[in-house]
Coordinates of C-alpha atoms in Angstrom, one line a residue:
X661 CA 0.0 0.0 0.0
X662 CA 1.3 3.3 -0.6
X663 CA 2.1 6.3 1.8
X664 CA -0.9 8.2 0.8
X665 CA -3.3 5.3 1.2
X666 CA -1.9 4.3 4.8
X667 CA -2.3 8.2 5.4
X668 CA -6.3 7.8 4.2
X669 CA -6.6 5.2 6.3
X670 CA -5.4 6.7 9.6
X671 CA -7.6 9.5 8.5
X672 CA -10.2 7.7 7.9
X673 CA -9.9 5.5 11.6
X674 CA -9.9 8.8 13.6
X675 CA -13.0 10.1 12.1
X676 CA -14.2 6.6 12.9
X677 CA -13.5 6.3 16.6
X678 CA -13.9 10.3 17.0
X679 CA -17.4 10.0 16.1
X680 CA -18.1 7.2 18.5
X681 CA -16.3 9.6 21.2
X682 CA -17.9 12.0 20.3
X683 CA -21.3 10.2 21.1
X684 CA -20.2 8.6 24.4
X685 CA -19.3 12.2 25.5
X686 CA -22.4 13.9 24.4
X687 CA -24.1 11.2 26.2
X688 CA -21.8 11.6 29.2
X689 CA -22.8 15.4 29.1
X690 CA -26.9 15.1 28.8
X691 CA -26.5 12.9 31.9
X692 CA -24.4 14.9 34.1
X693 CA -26.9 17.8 33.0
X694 CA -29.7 16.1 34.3
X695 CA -28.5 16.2 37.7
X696 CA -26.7 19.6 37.8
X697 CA -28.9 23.0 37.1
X698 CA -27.6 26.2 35.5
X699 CA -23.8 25.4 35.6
X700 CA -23.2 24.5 31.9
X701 CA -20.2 26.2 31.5
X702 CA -18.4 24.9 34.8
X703 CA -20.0 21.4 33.7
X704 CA -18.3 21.8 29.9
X705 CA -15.3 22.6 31.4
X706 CA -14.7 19.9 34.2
X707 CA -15.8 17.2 31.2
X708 CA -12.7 19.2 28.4
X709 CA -10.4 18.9 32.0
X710 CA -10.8 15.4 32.4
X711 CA -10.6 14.6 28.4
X712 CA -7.5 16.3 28.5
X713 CA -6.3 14.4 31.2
X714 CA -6.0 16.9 33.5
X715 CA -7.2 18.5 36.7
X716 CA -9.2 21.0 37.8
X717 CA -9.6 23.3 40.4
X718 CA -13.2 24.5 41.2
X719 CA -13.3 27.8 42.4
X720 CA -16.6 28.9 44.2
X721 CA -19.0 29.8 47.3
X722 CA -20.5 26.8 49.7
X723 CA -23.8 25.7 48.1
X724 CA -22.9 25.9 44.5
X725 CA -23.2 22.1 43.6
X726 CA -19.0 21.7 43.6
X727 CA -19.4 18.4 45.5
X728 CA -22.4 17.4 43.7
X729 CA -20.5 17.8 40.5
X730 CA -17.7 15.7 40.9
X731 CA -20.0 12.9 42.6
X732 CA -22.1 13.1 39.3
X733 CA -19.3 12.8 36.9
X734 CA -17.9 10.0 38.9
X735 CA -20.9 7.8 38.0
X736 CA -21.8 8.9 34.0
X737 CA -17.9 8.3 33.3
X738 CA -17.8 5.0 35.3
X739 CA -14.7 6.1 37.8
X740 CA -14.2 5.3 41.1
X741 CA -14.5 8.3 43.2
X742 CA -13.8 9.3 46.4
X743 CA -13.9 12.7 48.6
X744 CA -11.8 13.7 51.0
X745 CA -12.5 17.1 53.4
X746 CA -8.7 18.9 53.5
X747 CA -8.4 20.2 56.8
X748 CA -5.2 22.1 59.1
X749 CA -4.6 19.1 61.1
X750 CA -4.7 16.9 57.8
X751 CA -1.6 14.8 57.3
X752 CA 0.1 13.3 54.4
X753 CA -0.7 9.9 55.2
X754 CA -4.2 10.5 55.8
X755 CA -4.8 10.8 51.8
X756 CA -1.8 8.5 51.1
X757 CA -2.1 5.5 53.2
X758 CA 0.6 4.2 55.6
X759 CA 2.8 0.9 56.2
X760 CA 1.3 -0.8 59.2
X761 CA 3.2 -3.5 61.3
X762 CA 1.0 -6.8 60.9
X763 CA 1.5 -10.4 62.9
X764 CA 0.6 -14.1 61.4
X765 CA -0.6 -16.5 63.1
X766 CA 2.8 -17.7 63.2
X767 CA 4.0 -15.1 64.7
X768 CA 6.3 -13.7 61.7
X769 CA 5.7 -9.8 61.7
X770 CA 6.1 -7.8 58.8
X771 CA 4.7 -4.1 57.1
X772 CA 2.1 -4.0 54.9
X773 CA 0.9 -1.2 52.8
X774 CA -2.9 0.2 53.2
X775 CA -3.8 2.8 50.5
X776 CA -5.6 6.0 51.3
X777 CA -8.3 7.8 49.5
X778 CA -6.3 9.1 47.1
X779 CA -5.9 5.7 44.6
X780 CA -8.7 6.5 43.3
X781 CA -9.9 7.7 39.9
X782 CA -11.1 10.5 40.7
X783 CA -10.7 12.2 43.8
X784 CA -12.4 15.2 45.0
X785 CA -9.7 17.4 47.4
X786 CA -12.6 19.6 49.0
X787 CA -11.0 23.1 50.5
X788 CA -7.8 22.2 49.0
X789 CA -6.7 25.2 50.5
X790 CA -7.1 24.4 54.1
X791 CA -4.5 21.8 53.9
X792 CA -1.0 22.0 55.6
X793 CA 1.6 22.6 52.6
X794 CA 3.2 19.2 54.0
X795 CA 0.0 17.6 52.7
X796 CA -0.5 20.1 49.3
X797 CA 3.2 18.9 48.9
X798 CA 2.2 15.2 49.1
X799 CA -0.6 15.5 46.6
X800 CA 1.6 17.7 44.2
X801 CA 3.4 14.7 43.7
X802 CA 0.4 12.7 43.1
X803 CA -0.9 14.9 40.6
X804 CA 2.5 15.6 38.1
X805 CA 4.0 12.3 38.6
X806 CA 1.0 9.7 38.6
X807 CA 2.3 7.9 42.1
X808 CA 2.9 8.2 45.4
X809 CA 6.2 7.7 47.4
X810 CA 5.6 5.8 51.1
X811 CA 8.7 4.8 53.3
X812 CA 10.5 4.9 50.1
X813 CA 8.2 2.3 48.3
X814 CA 6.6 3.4 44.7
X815 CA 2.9 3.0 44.6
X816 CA 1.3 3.4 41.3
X817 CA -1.8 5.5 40.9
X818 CA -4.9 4.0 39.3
X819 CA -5.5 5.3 35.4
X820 CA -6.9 7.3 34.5
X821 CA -6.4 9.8 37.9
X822 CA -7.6 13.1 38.0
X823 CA -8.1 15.7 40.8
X824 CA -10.9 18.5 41.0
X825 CA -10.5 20.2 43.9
X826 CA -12.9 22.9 45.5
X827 CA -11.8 26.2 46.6
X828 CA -13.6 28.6 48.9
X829 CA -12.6 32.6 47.6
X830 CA -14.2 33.9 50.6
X831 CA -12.3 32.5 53.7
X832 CA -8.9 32.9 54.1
X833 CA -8.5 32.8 57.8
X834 CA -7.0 29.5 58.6
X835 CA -5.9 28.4 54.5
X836 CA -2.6 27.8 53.1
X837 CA -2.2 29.8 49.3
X838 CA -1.6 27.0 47.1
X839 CA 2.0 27.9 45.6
X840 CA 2.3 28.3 42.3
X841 CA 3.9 25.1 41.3
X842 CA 0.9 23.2 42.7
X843 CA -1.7 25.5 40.5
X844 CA 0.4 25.3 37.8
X845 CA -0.4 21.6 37.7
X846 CA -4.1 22.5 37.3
X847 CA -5.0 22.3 34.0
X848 CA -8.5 24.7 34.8
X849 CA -9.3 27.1 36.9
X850 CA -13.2 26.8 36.6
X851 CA -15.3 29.5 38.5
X852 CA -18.4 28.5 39.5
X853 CA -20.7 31.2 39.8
X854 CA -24.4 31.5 40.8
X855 CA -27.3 30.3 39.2
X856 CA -29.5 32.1 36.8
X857 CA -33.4 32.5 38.1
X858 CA -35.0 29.7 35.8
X859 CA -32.3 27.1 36.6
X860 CA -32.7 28.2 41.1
X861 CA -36.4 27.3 39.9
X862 CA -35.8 23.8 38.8
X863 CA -33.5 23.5 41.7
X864 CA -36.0 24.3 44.0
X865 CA -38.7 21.8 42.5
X866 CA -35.6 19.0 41.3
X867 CA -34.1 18.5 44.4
X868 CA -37.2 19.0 47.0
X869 CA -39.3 16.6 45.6
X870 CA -40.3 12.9 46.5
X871 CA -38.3 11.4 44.2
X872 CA -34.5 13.1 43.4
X873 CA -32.9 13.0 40.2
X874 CA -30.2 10.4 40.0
X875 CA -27.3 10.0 37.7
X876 CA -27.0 7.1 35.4
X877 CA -23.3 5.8 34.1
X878 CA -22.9 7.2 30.1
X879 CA -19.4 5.5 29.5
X880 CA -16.8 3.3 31.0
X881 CA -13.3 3.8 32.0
X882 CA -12.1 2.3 29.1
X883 CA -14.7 4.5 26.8
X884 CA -13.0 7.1 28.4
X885 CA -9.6 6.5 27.9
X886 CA -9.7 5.6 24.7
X887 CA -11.3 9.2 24.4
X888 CA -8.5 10.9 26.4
X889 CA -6.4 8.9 23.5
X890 CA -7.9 10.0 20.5
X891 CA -7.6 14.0 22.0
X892 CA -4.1 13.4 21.4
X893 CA -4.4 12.6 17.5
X894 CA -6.6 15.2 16.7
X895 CA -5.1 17.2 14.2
X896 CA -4.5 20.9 15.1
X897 CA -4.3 23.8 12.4
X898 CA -1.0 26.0 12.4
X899 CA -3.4 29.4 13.0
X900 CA -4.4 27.6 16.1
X901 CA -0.5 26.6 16.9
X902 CA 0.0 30.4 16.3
X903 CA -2.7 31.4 18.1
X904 CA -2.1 29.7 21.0
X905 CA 1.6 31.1 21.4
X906 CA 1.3 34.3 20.6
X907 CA -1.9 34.4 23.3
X908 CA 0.6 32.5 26.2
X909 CA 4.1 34.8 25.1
X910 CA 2.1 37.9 25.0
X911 CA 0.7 37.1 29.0
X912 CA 4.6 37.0 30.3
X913 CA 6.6 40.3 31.3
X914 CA 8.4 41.7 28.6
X915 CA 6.9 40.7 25.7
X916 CA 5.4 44.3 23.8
X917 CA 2.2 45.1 24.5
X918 CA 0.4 48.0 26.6
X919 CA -0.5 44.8 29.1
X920 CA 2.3 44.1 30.2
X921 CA 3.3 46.9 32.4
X922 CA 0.2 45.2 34.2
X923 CA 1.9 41.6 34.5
X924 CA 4.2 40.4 37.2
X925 CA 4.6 36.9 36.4
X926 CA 3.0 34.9 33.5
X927 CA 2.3 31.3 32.2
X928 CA 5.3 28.7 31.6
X929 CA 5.1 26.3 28.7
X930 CA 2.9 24.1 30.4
X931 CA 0.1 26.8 29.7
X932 CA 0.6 26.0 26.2
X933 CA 0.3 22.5 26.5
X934 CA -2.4 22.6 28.4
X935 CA -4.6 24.9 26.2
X936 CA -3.3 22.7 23.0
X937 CA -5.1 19.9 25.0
X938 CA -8.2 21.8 25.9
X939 CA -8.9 23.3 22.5
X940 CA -8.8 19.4 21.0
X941 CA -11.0 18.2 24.0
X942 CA -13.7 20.9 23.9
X943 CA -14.0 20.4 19.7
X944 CA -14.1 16.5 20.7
X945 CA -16.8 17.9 23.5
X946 CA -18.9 19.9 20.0
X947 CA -18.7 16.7 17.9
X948 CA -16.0 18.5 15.8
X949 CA -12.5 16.4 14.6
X950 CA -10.0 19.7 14.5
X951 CA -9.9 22.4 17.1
X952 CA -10.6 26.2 15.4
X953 CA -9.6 29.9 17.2
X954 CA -13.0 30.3 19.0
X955 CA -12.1 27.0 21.2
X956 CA -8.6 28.8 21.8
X957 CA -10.3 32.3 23.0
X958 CA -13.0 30.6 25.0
X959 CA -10.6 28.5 27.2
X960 CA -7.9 31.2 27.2
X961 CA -9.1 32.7 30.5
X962 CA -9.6 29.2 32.6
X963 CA -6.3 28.2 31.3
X964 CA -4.2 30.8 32.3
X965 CA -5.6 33.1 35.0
X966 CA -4.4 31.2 37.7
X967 CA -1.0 30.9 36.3
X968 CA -0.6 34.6 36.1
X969 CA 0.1 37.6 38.8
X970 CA -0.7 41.5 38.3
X971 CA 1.9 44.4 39.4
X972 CA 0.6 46.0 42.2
X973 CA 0.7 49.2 40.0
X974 CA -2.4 47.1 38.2
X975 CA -4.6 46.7 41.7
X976 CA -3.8 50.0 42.1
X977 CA -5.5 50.5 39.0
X978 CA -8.6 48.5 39.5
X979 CA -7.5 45.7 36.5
X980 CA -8.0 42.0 37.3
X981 CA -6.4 39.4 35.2
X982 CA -9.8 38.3 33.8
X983 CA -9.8 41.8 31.7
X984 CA -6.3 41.1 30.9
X985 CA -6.7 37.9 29.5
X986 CA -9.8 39.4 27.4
X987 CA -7.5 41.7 25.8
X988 CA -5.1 39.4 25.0
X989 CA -7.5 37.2 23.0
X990 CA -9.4 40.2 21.4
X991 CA -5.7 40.9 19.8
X992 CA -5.5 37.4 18.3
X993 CA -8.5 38.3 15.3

């Protein structure tokens, strides 16, 4: 066979298992929809984290569903999923596990391992910010490197494993600021904001009734790997390659620009490959095979506000990095 007939073929195999993706995700979405009201955005964007094979952190008053969320998403995509409450006096081995000393019956002692929470799938880190930075440390390796280290023993992670954690903006009094090599490794910051008055409605009626809406599994771990696989081979245009580096260079200090007088830090590379793997997951997410600019200017903002700091000249001035960000993209047309 010749190189341009192996080439159609390929072709031809990704449209084949995209579009059988693409239904087990739509499906995946129209369930977790059922169960959680007026959040579409934050919904769309915890699904393009998790096809990317990332993490996310949820960033958002008590009330808003956050828990609920990542329960529901742990049943449609058929992951094991687990929660654990991040606390001051939390230690590492409370979400790791611990070598315990054990006796047979025949009286020969010896240490075995029992896992925490944290081999799971998908593991819900609720007030990440509450935890000692001895414990954000532990889960920082978790989260780049795929395992855990415990008495100097390796212990492999389940896969697929992803983290969405929860953050309260409100309360600061007793948290520890996540340093910014542990939001680095989030792949979203996802705000989840109020309701609108017609979805509160439903809420009101949905979850007060007799009989509560419950969520029904959509796909299976190995639907969604072989999803998280296929984001990979999408092909990507060069105006969204472009796009996508000019967007990240042009958030860093130096680069020209009247924003970045505004900028102290800005995004590393791993901004880049993170929204290169979001733009891919939310056209996956649309039913689309290729990733276009709109993708790249609606997840420019999730992507990269938390991996950015302003001057103080730029509080001073009332900016935020959301506005920032905006400009940014409106320069890339």
């Amino acid at each position: 066979m010749s190189a341009a007939g192996e080439t159609f073929d390929l072709d031809q195999m990704i449209i084949r298992n995209a579009e059988a993706a693409a239904a087990h995700v739509k499906a995946a979405r129209t369930a977790i929809s059922s169960v959680i009201f007026g959040q579409e955005a934050v919904v769309d964007r915890a699904l393009i984290t998790i096809l990317a094979g990332g993490h996310a952190l949820l960033v958002g008053v008590p009330g808003l569903a956050k828990t609920k969320l990542v329960e529901t998403m742990g049943t449609v995509l058929g992951l094991d999923a687990r929660r654990v409450q991040f606390t001051p006096d939390l230690m590492p081995s409370d979400i790791l596990g611990a070598e315990v000393l054990e006796e047979s019956a025949g009286g020969r002692r010896a240490f075995r391992f029992i896992k925490g929470p944290i081999f799971a799938q998908l593991l819900m880190a609720d007030e990440i910010n509450r935890a000692s930075p001895r414990t954000q440390s532990a889960l920082l390796q978790a989260m780049q490197e795929y395992h855990v280290t415990v008495a100097g023993e390796r212990h492999d992670l389940p896969k697929p494993f992803h983290v969405l954690a929860t953050q309260n903006p409100l309360e600061q009094e007793g948290t520890y600021p996540l340093p910014e090599a542990q939001l680095d490794r989030f792949l979203m910051e996802i705000d989840v904001d109020y309701p609108d008055r017609d979805a509160e409605r439903r809420i009101l009626f949905e979850t007060t009734s007799a009989e509560e809406q419950k969520a029904r599994a959509a796909m299976s771990v190995d639907d969604l790997i072989a999803a998280q696989r296929l984001v990979r081979r999408l092909p990507v245009g060069e105006s969204v390659v472009e796009a996508i580096l000019t967007l990240v260079r042009s958030a860093r200090p130096g680069a020209e620009g009247p924003e970045q007088r505004f900028i102290a830090w800005g995004p590393g590379p791993r901004a880049s490959q993170a929204l290169m793997l979001a733009v891919r997951a939310r056209a996956l997410l649309d039913g689309r095979y290729a990733p276009s600019l709109d993708d790249v200017v609606a997840l420019a903002e999730p992507v990269l506000k938390h991996r950015m700091a302003l001057t103080f000249a730029a509080r001073a001035e009332g900016e935020s990095i959301a506005h920032i960000i905006r400009r940014l993209t409106e320069r890339l047309g």
